[in-house]
Amino acid sequence: MNILPPAPEPGHAGAIGVARARLEGPGKVTGAVRYAADDPVQDLAFGYLVTAPITRGRIRDIDAATVRAMPGVLAVIDHTNATRLNPEAGSYFGPDGNLQLLQSAEIPYAGWPVAVVVADTWEQARHAATMLRIDYEEFTHDTAFRPDHPAARPALDLFGPEAALGDLATEFEAASIVVDERYHTPEEYCSAMEPHSATAWWDGSDLHAVDTNQGPWIIAGALSALFELDPARVHIRAEHVGGGFGSKGLCGPQLILAVMAATVTSRPVRITLTRNDVFLITTMRPPTDQRVRIGADADGRFRALHHEAAFAVSPLVEYIEGCTELTKTLYAARAIHTGLTVIPVDTVPPYSMRAPGAAPGSFALESAVDEVAERLGIDPVELRLRNEPAVGPVSGLPFSSRESSTCLREGARRFGWDMRDHRPRRRPDGALLIGTGVATTSFSVGAFPSSASITAESDGTFTVAIGAADIGTGARTALTAVAADALGVDIGRIRALRIADSDLGAAWSAGGSRGTTSWTWAITEAATRLRARLPAAALPATVTVDTATLLGDLAARERHAYSAVFAEVAVDTASGEARVRRLLGMFAIGQVINPLLARSQVIGGMIGGLSMALHEEGVRDRVTGRLVNADFAGYHIAAHADVPDIEADFVPDYEPGIPLGVKGAGEIGNVGTAAAIANAVWHATGVRQRTLPLRLDRLL
Ligand code: MOS
């Protein structure tokens, strides 16, 4: 029986491109939706972390006997009695010592979990945890990020080799002007609203967990490796997640410790990190020190680009902050050289946060480009247009689609850029100085293997299952539209879209701007195969597809999303305070699946960029090495009053290598805004700011 009406071609049924509110929105605002810490579980026990008050050292002794006898206490787990973990387990960056919780007496950084107290109630666990007596031996520590550190060394080249195109010395020699400056960005923290929480329990030989993470299938794989379990017996759900920003891409401490606690107590155990713990132990963006040199001809054409970035790493895991990726692709030049250096620090391990690499890298590169415009007296938009490359400047590969000029031109038109006097300090407004700035940027596009199942039900509806995660982006809503169009049916015929369960098969995480591309690929492929089978199939009929062998050679072209961000700031000459008055972002992110949700997402990214420009800074005590501002009172994030009129829109774009032409909107929104704001502050004041955040004391 053919239940399908005569259908348009896949991708043209009309669900894609339509603004729809998110499906779970009413559930979120009425409290019906369950986050990881809300999920009702029978016979639940609670774990509370005891964390190291010292920055480096070892545990001499833990006296747990008193605490074990306290009311409601079920277990005290420390390095002497914890489950042994596989020391080789890790992530994309290799073995990760930060996962090796409670495995030894060593303290690698301040806040490191040294014990978990498990009790019948959360209050009992917390009270007992405060009573645990631990004797520490302190070692010296080195938490200060110093670019001239004697142990500085080149980063691994996991993202491909650094650029070494042409002869820098010759091109700098021939250039009319050379800008050579250093830029600094501080420690920054992901700071998702929902704290990390996990509830774990055993059911016979199967392990179950409700966790907060960016990709349940990836996390289940990492957890299986860590505990040396059969992956088929590990089941992880993360149905609703209150933001991740990179911090929930890994197997989190809440999950590892909840599994240990459930194992020891034979009870379901929930561990929810305190806000303080979230700051101290769920990774950070590393501080960076970057040098950018640009040599240009008098007409603004770049001859030489040289970008060297140093960033912090922990001895526990060899993470790479790809600050120089943009410099390999954004502008044409005869010589382009880049380099990445790692500086060891005894802090929480740096890891991916909100456009990793690109956000700090773009601040340095796009500030330096603005300095070239300043030196040559050229409009910064015009300067960028003059340096557009025809092909990948280092790779020599063609671009799949490149709408950076369209973003710049359309953004300039809407922002009213042609009214700008390019000289600085020309717009006083009482005690304020007004200025405008621009930055352009890109973020790479790609896809990873994922699987999807679609069932044609007997009543003419369809059920879709994919291990995607919706971390607040609207992925659930967007993928429902993808499924409808791929099947060629009205969106009302998608009965259900199941996501965020590791049992749904392999799926890439909501990370690296590769969630939507990877999941869309699997859903469209499953839909195509189901449509082919339907005329003859008995219902219900299910098709399952894994795209592992279907992704093709995406590396044959350079694939990027693009944006141009324009900012207007007002700087108070009395207080040094900089406030953003207007932000406008034009984005080329391929085909836009849901304009309402995509706009919300890139606006969220731009607010992250604003926050990076003006507020965010992890501050360490030089003596203790401890993060001083490990909470929302001390670590400032843009609040409503800081967020001005923001506009964001999309230029027509289509990614030819990926089904439905999608590129991904996750990271690109975060990139560019910080440089646009810093460039606007220069335009307002005539003083260049090369260190983030743009604090009052730096502006005065
Ligand atoms: Mo994203 S910062 O790659 O999770």
XYZ file of C-alpha atoms and ligand atoms in Angstrom:
704
model
C 0.000 0.000 0.000
C 1.350 3.407 -0.878
C 0.364 5.757 1.906
C 2.180 8.745 0.450
C 0.309 11.345 -1.535
C 1.979 12.508 -4.749
C 4.893 14.244 -3.101
C 7.248 16.962 -4.148
C 10.922 16.110 -4.355
C 12.688 15.638 -1.011
C 13.785 18.953 0.385
C 10.902 20.885 -1.146
C 7.853 19.934 0.872
C 7.840 23.337 2.473
C 8.809 22.708 6.103
C 12.376 23.953 5.659
C 12.782 27.706 5.659
C 9.633 28.253 7.730
C 9.872 30.001 11.127
C 8.362 27.743 13.809
C 8.569 28.058 17.582
C 10.423 25.247 19.312
C 8.373 22.136 20.004
C 9.412 21.845 23.649
C 8.950 25.568 24.358
C 5.616 25.276 26.213
C 7.035 22.366 28.257
C 10.069 24.439 29.180
C 8.171 27.507 30.330
C 5.578 25.508 32.278
C 8.177 23.316 33.964
C 6.832 20.110 32.424
C 10.128 19.349 30.705
C 12.629 17.357 32.783
C 16.277 18.286 32.875
C 18.807 15.730 34.129
C 18.480 16.774 37.786
C 14.653 16.693 37.617
C 14.110 13.204 36.269
C 12.063 11.152 38.763
C 13.898 7.964 39.775
C 12.813 5.440 42.423
C 14.967 4.857 45.523
C 17.310 7.696 44.603
C 20.457 8.440 46.633
C 22.550 11.603 46.334
C 26.261 12.178 45.933
C 28.094 15.337 46.995
C 31.652 16.136 45.934
C 34.497 16.945 48.257
C 37.005 19.007 46.276
C 40.645 19.884 46.871
C 41.279 23.198 48.616
C 44.928 23.141 47.486
C 46.214 23.744 43.980
C 48.760 20.966 43.686
C 49.842 18.232 46.047
C 48.703 14.906 47.356
C 46.372 13.403 49.903
C 48.255 12.083 52.938
C 45.245 10.707 54.709
C 41.457 10.678 54.640
C 39.602 9.929 57.858
C 36.246 8.697 56.602
C 35.149 6.608 59.612
C 33.246 9.428 61.359
C 31.482 10.449 58.190
C 30.508 6.871 57.328
C 28.668 6.686 60.663
C 26.668 9.875 60.070
C 22.882 9.710 59.518
C 21.852 8.596 56.057
C 25.405 8.169 54.757
C 25.694 5.196 52.418
C 29.278 5.473 51.236
C 32.392 7.599 51.171
C 34.281 6.999 47.935
C 37.856 8.174 47.518
C 41.021 7.054 45.721
C 41.449 4.103 48.103
C 38.167 2.384 47.248
C 36.924 3.807 43.923
C 36.283 1.726 40.811
C 39.517 1.388 38.786
C 39.352 3.190 35.431
C 41.089 2.566 32.117
C 44.012 5.048 32.071
C 44.058 5.134 28.251
C 40.472 6.414 27.924
C 39.986 9.905 26.543
C 38.472 11.826 23.652
C 39.376 13.222 20.217
C 42.460 14.758 21.810
C 43.792 11.430 23.070
C 44.038 10.041 26.598
C 42.504 12.428 29.111
C 43.888 12.407 32.649
C 41.052 14.702 33.694
C 38.700 11.697 33.480
C 40.841 9.721 35.963
C 38.851 10.752 39.012
C 39.620 9.194 42.433
C 42.388 7.046 40.912
C 45.324 8.343 42.936
C 46.288 10.581 45.842
C 47.622 13.245 43.463
C 45.951 16.672 43.265
C 46.578 18.191 39.813
C 44.597 21.436 40.283
C 42.416 23.371 42.730
C 38.889 22.000 42.956
C 39.884 18.467 41.901
C 37.331 15.991 43.330
C 38.952 13.978 46.124
C 35.885 12.148 47.463
C 32.168 11.640 46.957
C 29.856 11.257 49.933
C 26.665 9.339 49.103
C 23.598 9.583 51.338
C 19.844 9.098 51.355
C 19.206 12.808 50.920
C 21.126 15.598 49.247
C 21.227 17.565 52.518
C 22.724 14.599 54.412
C 25.346 14.123 51.703
C 26.262 17.796 51.703
C 26.496 18.017 55.487
C 28.565 14.836 55.726
C 30.870 16.034 52.946
C 31.713 19.142 54.950
C 32.752 16.934 57.895
C 35.247 14.796 55.956
C 38.765 15.357 57.327
C 41.546 15.180 54.767
C 45.237 15.778 55.362
C 47.059 17.203 52.342
C 50.699 17.624 51.426
C 51.103 20.741 49.288
C 53.455 20.988 46.295
C 54.480 24.137 44.480
C 52.227 25.047 41.586
C 52.437 27.064 38.409
C 49.061 28.419 37.347
C 50.157 31.701 35.770
C 49.914 31.758 31.978
C 53.293 33.049 30.787
C 54.073 33.038 27.049
C 57.818 32.939 27.862
C 57.436 29.794 29.975
C 60.597 27.631 29.733
C 58.469 24.557 28.992
C 56.596 26.185 26.058
C 56.428 23.813 23.092
C 54.715 23.517 19.698
C 51.120 22.229 19.770
C 50.215 18.941 18.124
C 48.797 19.483 14.638
C 45.541 17.561 15.018
C 43.779 20.098 12.784
C 46.376 19.710 10.054
C 49.737 21.433 9.711
C 50.285 25.104 10.431
C 50.593 27.318 7.359
C 53.983 27.927 5.713
C 53.054 29.549 2.390
C 55.610 31.732 0.601
C 58.530 33.703 1.969
C 57.579 35.959 4.876
C 60.851 37.917 5.035
C 60.731 38.896 1.351
C 57.099 39.977 1.529
C 57.507 41.994 4.731
C 60.525 43.678 3.101
C 58.450 44.642 0.055
C 55.380 45.783 2.041
C 54.477 49.495 2.336
C 53.366 49.104 5.929
C 53.731 46.410 8.583
C 51.442 45.998 11.580
C 53.058 43.846 14.275
C 51.087 43.591 17.517
C 50.243 41.241 20.367
C 46.753 40.422 21.596
C 45.656 38.776 24.827
C 42.548 36.903 25.874
C 41.983 35.604 29.432
C 40.695 32.359 30.887
C 36.997 32.128 30.046
C 34.317 29.765 31.327
C 31.461 28.146 29.371
C 28.906 28.969 32.111
C 25.811 27.160 30.864
C 22.773 27.979 33.021
C 22.003 24.325 33.804
C 24.657 22.896 36.136
C 26.054 19.486 35.213
C 23.970 16.671 36.673
C 23.868 12.907 36.220
C 21.788 10.093 37.671
C 23.177 6.588 37.189
C 21.870 3.130 38.047
C 22.495 -0.504 37.255
C 19.834 -2.846 35.942
C 21.489 -6.257 36.058
C 24.556 -5.924 33.871
C 23.257 -2.824 32.096
C 24.238 0.687 33.115
C 21.691 3.504 32.718
C 22.232 7.225 33.117
C 20.320 10.423 32.663
C 23.011 13.014 32.106
C 23.450 16.559 30.910
C 25.648 16.417 27.821
C 26.004 17.460 24.176
C 25.890 13.973 22.647
C 24.661 10.870 24.510
C 26.142 8.392 22.015
C 29.599 9.980 22.141
C 29.416 10.147 25.936
C 28.247 6.502 26.202
C 31.242 5.458 24.110
C 33.664 7.432 26.270
C 32.103 6.104 29.475
C 32.247 2.497 28.201
C 35.939 2.894 27.421
C 36.621 4.478 30.798
C 34.857 1.768 32.835
C 35.736 -0.995 30.312
C 32.088 -1.892 29.732
C 30.406 -3.384 26.674
C 29.016 -0.283 24.885
C 25.803 -2.209 24.110
C 25.146 -2.347 27.868
C 25.531 1.393 28.464
C 22.389 3.522 27.967
C 22.569 7.283 28.314
C 19.855 9.871 27.841
C 20.149 13.661 27.769
C 16.744 14.720 26.587
C 16.725 18.354 27.674
C 19.941 20.251 28.220
C 20.177 23.820 29.490
C 23.141 24.945 27.412
C 26.568 23.445 26.939
C 28.887 25.914 25.165
C 31.490 23.136 24.951
C 31.479 22.181 28.635
C 29.113 19.236 28.106
C 30.927 17.684 25.173
C 32.972 15.430 27.432
C 32.238 12.607 29.807
C 31.640 14.921 32.774
C 32.788 14.460 36.378
C 29.129 14.257 37.469
C 28.603 11.180 35.289
C 31.843 9.367 36.117
C 31.323 9.847 39.846
C 27.598 8.969 39.713
C 28.489 5.673 38.018
C 31.076 4.911 40.714
C 28.581 5.782 43.445
C 25.802 3.661 41.917
C 28.257 0.783 41.650
C 29.309 1.010 45.301
C 25.829 1.536 46.791
C 23.730 -0.564 44.359
C 21.288 2.374 44.329
C 20.504 4.963 41.673
C 22.698 7.947 42.548
C 22.330 11.565 41.434
C 25.219 14.010 41.433
C 24.581 17.650 40.584
C 27.549 19.997 40.564
C 27.364 23.229 42.530
C 27.907 26.406 40.526
C 31.318 26.658 42.157
C 32.181 23.123 40.979
C 30.979 23.934 37.460
C 33.564 26.728 37.304
C 36.346 24.753 38.962
C 36.129 21.371 37.231
C 34.239 21.545 33.925
C 36.998 22.978 31.714
C 37.693 26.465 30.411
C 38.778 28.311 27.293
C 42.541 28.695 27.626
C 44.079 32.137 27.949
C 45.904 33.158 24.777
C 48.804 35.410 23.834
C 48.871 36.039 20.097
C 51.186 37.911 17.772
C 49.825 39.001 14.410
C 52.034 40.606 11.733
C 50.503 41.883 8.523
C 52.480 43.419 5.665
C 50.386 45.317 3.096
C 50.848 47.369 -0.054
C 49.701 51.002 -0.108
C 46.421 49.957 -1.764
C 45.714 47.609 1.170
C 46.527 44.295 -0.514
C 48.151 41.916 1.930
C 51.601 40.611 1.086
C 52.347 38.751 4.297
C 50.233 37.342 7.151
C 51.944 35.893 10.185
C 49.960 34.651 13.181
C 51.587 32.952 16.169
C 49.319 31.937 19.043
C 50.299 30.632 22.468
C 47.670 29.116 24.751
C 47.536 27.244 28.052
C 47.304 23.462 28.372
C 47.067 21.128 31.309
C 49.508 18.228 31.708
C 46.383 16.036 31.958
C 45.174 16.401 28.362
C 46.770 17.769 25.181
C 43.987 20.063 23.968
C 44.497 22.338 20.945
C 42.991 25.829 20.724
C 43.031 26.351 16.951
C 43.488 30.139 17.021
C 45.219 30.197 13.632
C 42.634 28.264 11.604
C 40.962 31.476 10.357
C 44.274 32.942 9.251
C 44.752 30.019 6.871
C 41.583 30.807 4.946
C 40.132 34.286 5.446
C 42.436 36.470 3.310
C 44.652 36.203 0.250
C 48.360 36.938 0.736
C 51.596 35.904 -0.987
C 53.005 34.566 2.270
C 50.946 33.119 5.131
C 52.631 31.537 8.141
C 50.998 30.376 11.350
C 52.141 28.654 14.528
C 50.640 27.318 17.753
C 52.517 27.063 21.036
C 51.309 25.440 24.253
C 52.150 26.733 27.725
C 51.744 24.278 30.627
C 49.620 25.376 33.583
C 48.371 23.647 36.751
C 44.725 24.623 36.209
C 41.556 22.855 35.174
C 42.280 21.542 31.657
C 41.411 23.975 28.873
C 38.975 22.548 26.356
C 36.418 23.560 23.725
C 34.334 26.625 24.535
C 32.019 28.683 22.261
C 33.757 28.648 18.868
C 36.997 27.130 20.134
C 40.083 28.639 18.519
C 38.095 30.880 16.227
C 36.764 33.225 18.923
C 40.156 34.263 20.383
C 41.928 33.824 17.025
C 39.463 36.132 15.313
C 39.871 38.777 18.014
C 43.603 38.947 17.222
C 43.404 38.663 13.422
C 40.449 41.017 12.936
C 41.910 43.605 15.311
C 45.172 43.524 13.325
C 43.293 43.883 10.029
C 41.575 46.970 11.501
C 45.006 48.328 12.423
C 46.085 47.945 8.785
C 42.989 49.908 7.713
C 43.850 52.593 10.289
C 47.472 52.879 9.114
C 46.524 53.106 5.437
C 43.390 55.250 5.896
C 41.260 52.670 4.065
C 37.657 51.799 4.945
C 37.890 48.517 6.939
C 35.050 46.985 4.883
C 36.761 47.928 1.624
C 40.101 46.611 2.912
C 38.550 43.207 3.602
C 36.838 43.093 0.202
C 40.174 43.831 -1.516
C 41.760 40.822 0.157
C 39.093 38.245 -0.701
C 40.805 35.066 -1.925
C 39.582 33.313 -5.085
C 40.596 29.890 -3.739
C 41.812 28.645 -0.350
C 44.901 30.840 0.107
C 46.984 28.137 1.767
C 45.231 24.963 0.597
C 44.753 26.031 -3.023
C 41.379 24.244 -2.914
C 38.207 25.786 -4.345
C 35.590 27.077 -1.893
C 32.300 25.155 -1.879
C 30.458 28.461 -1.447
C 31.844 31.702 -0.077
C 29.461 34.517 0.738
C 31.787 36.591 2.930
C 31.630 39.604 0.584
C 27.842 39.421 0.511
C 27.784 39.451 4.319
C 30.108 42.472 4.405
C 28.273 44.467 1.741
C 24.761 43.700 2.974
C 25.773 44.266 6.600
C 27.388 47.588 5.706
C 24.238 48.674 3.864
C 21.879 47.817 6.718
C 24.160 49.251 9.386
C 24.542 52.560 7.571
C 28.309 52.118 7.285
C 28.649 54.615 4.420
C 27.894 57.436 6.903
C 31.044 56.581 8.879
C 33.955 59.011 9.147
C 36.825 56.523 9.294
C 38.979 58.808 11.440
C 38.785 58.039 15.184
C 37.396 60.190 18.015
C 35.093 62.235 15.774
C 31.736 61.498 17.425
C 31.436 63.003 20.896
C 28.020 62.753 22.547
C 28.224 64.668 25.825
C 30.711 62.787 28.011
C 30.547 59.826 25.646
C 32.595 58.966 22.603
C 30.783 57.005 19.913
C 32.441 54.649 17.466
C 31.670 51.834 15.073
C 33.628 48.755 14.095
C 33.439 45.688 11.901
C 34.888 42.198 11.734
C 34.416 39.388 9.284
C 34.874 35.742 10.024
C 34.366 32.133 9.079
C 33.913 28.773 10.774
C 34.667 25.467 9.117
C 31.865 23.183 7.914
C 31.838 19.400 8.028
C 29.869 16.326 9.032
C 30.516 13.145 10.981
C 28.933 9.696 10.689
C 25.515 9.362 12.310
C 22.640 6.929 12.052
C 18.896 7.524 11.811
C 15.806 5.319 11.743
C 12.479 6.258 10.235
C 9.328 4.187 10.594
C 6.339 4.563 8.306
C 3.426 3.847 10.663
C 0.190 2.175 9.574
C -1.805 5.388 10.084
C 0.230 7.370 7.574
C 2.452 9.097 10.107
C 6.192 8.721 10.584
C 8.391 8.184 13.604
C 11.992 9.383 13.420
C 14.803 8.343 15.769
C 18.253 9.919 15.869
C 20.777 10.259 18.697
C 20.977 14.035 18.291
C 21.088 16.373 21.295
C 19.107 19.595 21.694
C 21.147 21.742 24.056
C 18.748 24.653 23.708
C 19.368 25.350 20.027
C 16.072 24.000 18.722
C 17.622 20.907 17.086
C 14.498 18.832 17.832
C 12.305 21.326 15.985
C 14.714 21.792 13.067
C 15.173 18.050 12.521
C 11.408 17.527 12.477
C 11.258 19.907 9.504
C 14.197 18.127 7.881
C 12.401 14.790 8.239
C 9.159 16.169 6.796
C 10.842 17.639 3.748
C 13.077 14.610 3.234
C 9.985 12.392 3.297
C 8.032 14.827 1.162
C 5.127 14.981 3.647
C 3.373 17.673 5.623
C 5.151 18.349 8.918
C 2.004 17.258 10.792
C 2.661 13.700 9.660
C 5.869 13.466 11.705
C 4.276 11.785 14.731
C 7.421 11.847 16.847
C 11.082 12.648 16.648
C 13.027 10.761 19.311
C 16.451 12.173 20.166
C 19.149 12.257 22.844
C 19.365 8.560 23.702
C 22.537 6.529 23.090
C 20.366 3.517 22.212
C 19.260 5.341 19.039
C 22.586 4.546 17.410
C 25.750 6.370 16.419
C 25.340 10.128 16.287
C 27.692 13.067 16.352
C 27.241 15.491 19.254
C 25.899 19.032 19.317
C 29.448 20.316 18.931
C 31.923 21.825 16.531
C 29.047 23.224 14.410
C 28.629 19.727 13.026
C 25.417 18.533 14.676
C 22.833 19.704 12.137
C 24.936 18.704 9.116
C 25.655 15.211 10.498
C 22.078 14.502 11.634
C 20.461 15.987 8.523
C 22.615 13.716 6.387
C 21.418 10.597 8.226
C 17.740 11.624 8.242
C 17.627 12.555 4.550
C 19.357 9.307 3.572
C 16.958 7.216 5.682
C 13.991 9.103 4.204
C 15.157 8.550 0.638
C 15.515 4.810 1.217
C 12.174 4.570 3.005
C 10.394 6.366 0.145
C 11.889 3.888 -2.294
C 10.632 0.939 -0.253
C 7.202 2.247 0.648
C 5.196 1.349 -2.449
C 5.713 -2.353 -1.731
C 6.269 -2.355 2.033
C 3.962 -3.788 4.682
C 3.426 -1.234 7.457
C 4.830 -0.388 9.840
C 8.122 -0.317 7.928
C 11.427 0.883 9.328
C 14.597 1.934 7.534
C 17.827 2.508 9.461
C 20.822 4.195 7.879
C 24.340 4.851 9.117
C 26.220 7.459 7.103
C 29.681 6.115 8.009
C 30.399 5.184 4.383
C 28.260 7.899 2.790
C 29.915 11.179 3.706
C 32.077 11.409 0.589
C 35.165 13.565 0.273
C 34.249 16.788 2.007
C 37.959 17.680 2.143
C 38.146 18.201 -1.641
C 36.924 21.775 -1.120
C 37.222 24.411 1.584
C 33.868 24.602 3.348
C 33.050 27.408 5.739
C 30.192 29.429 7.131
C 30.773 33.209 7.014
C 29.646 36.304 8.811
C 30.236 40.012 9.107
C 29.520 41.713 12.428
C 29.055 45.463 12.890
C 29.089 47.155 16.290
C 28.425 50.624 17.656
C 29.797 51.499 21.091
C 29.657 54.408 23.480
C 32.672 54.942 25.732
C 32.283 57.054 28.861
C 35.361 59.285 29.086
C 34.846 59.796 32.824
C 34.417 56.188 33.941
C 36.074 54.247 31.117
C 32.943 52.188 30.700
C 32.262 50.850 27.201
C 28.698 49.926 26.310
C 27.473 48.421 23.095
C 24.624 50.372 21.503
C 23.981 48.344 18.374
C 25.056 45.010 16.941
C 24.300 43.727 13.465
C 25.401 40.365 12.140
C 24.953 39.071 8.598
C 25.476 35.336 8.312
C 26.018 32.833 5.496
C 25.265 29.473 7.084
C 24.016 27.530 4.058
C 20.313 26.742 3.814
C 18.534 27.984 6.925
C 16.216 25.264 8.239
C 14.255 27.407 10.703
C 14.884 31.169 10.448
C 13.364 31.879 13.878
C 15.560 29.405 15.755
C 18.663 30.079 13.658
C 18.310 33.798 14.341
C 17.961 33.100 18.074
C 21.047 30.939 17.925
C 23.317 33.445 16.195
C 22.005 36.261 18.408
C 22.930 34.082 21.384
C 26.367 33.675 19.833
C 26.743 37.424 19.355
C 25.806 37.984 23.012
C 28.560 35.483 23.870
C 30.935 37.609 21.774
C 29.755 40.794 23.505
C 30.295 39.108 26.846
C 33.801 38.055 25.777
C 34.569 41.620 24.667
C 33.362 43.446 27.762
C 33.021 41.102 30.744
C 34.324 37.560 30.854
C 37.576 36.936 32.683
C 38.609 34.158 35.039
C 40.882 35.682 37.684
C 43.438 33.589 39.590
C 44.916 34.353 42.963
C 48.656 34.542 42.342
C 49.545 33.009 45.688
C 47.035 30.169 45.934
C 46.630 29.668 42.175
C 42.889 29.306 42.729
C 40.155 30.781 40.529
C 38.874 33.707 42.589
C 35.617 34.427 40.760
C 34.165 30.928 40.433
C 30.510 32.004 40.462
C 28.079 34.302 38.661
C 28.627 37.081 41.186
C 32.305 37.348 40.320
C 32.466 36.018 36.767
C 30.529 38.539 34.752
C 28.420 37.463 31.808
C 26.379 39.868 29.723
C 22.981 40.415 31.365
C 19.890 41.952 29.782
C 20.993 45.496 30.570
C 24.252 44.908 28.674
C 22.546 43.629 25.555
C 21.521 46.319 23.108
C 19.460 46.253 19.983
C 20.772 43.215 18.105
C 19.930 42.405 14.546
C 20.920 39.226 12.768
C 19.947 37.989 9.353
C 21.044 35.531 6.704
C 22.223 35.974 3.138
C 21.170 33.366 0.554
C 23.607 30.464 0.708
C 23.683 26.750 -0.065
C 26.361 24.191 0.805
C 26.647 21.942 -2.246
C 28.437 19.070 -0.485
C 25.851 18.413 2.228
C 22.225 17.270 1.904
C 19.730 20.154 1.916
C 22.649 22.597 1.629
C 23.075 23.162 5.374
C 26.298 24.447 6.949
C 25.675 24.799 10.687
C 25.063 27.819 12.895
C 26.532 26.723 16.221
C 29.901 28.421 16.510
C 29.848 31.152 13.864
C 27.633 33.440 15.955
C 30.317 33.614 18.643
C 33.089 34.680 16.298
C 33.748 38.225 15.180
C 31.716 40.205 17.694
C 34.615 40.704 20.145
C 36.865 42.183 17.435
C 34.035 44.323 16.008
C 33.486 45.819 19.482
C 37.206 46.363 20.153
C 37.552 48.018 16.734
C 34.562 50.235 17.549
C 36.217 51.222 20.834
C 39.320 52.298 18.876
C 37.107 54.273 16.500
C 35.386 55.959 19.446
C 38.514 56.784 21.434
C 41.496 56.597 19.091
C 43.135 54.155 21.505
C 43.712 50.546 20.412
C 42.656 47.846 22.899
C 44.552 44.589 22.472
C 43.611 42.837 25.723
C 40.206 41.383 26.566
C 37.974 42.059 28.312
C 37.718 45.816 27.655
C 37.622 46.704 31.346
C 37.134 50.206 32.671
C 40.700 50.367 33.982
C 42.064 49.447 30.558
C 40.028 52.099 28.769
C 40.815 54.995 31.069
Mo 31.265 23.414 20.783
S 32.336 24.763 21.916
O 32.477 22.623 19.827
O 30.722 22.303 21.965
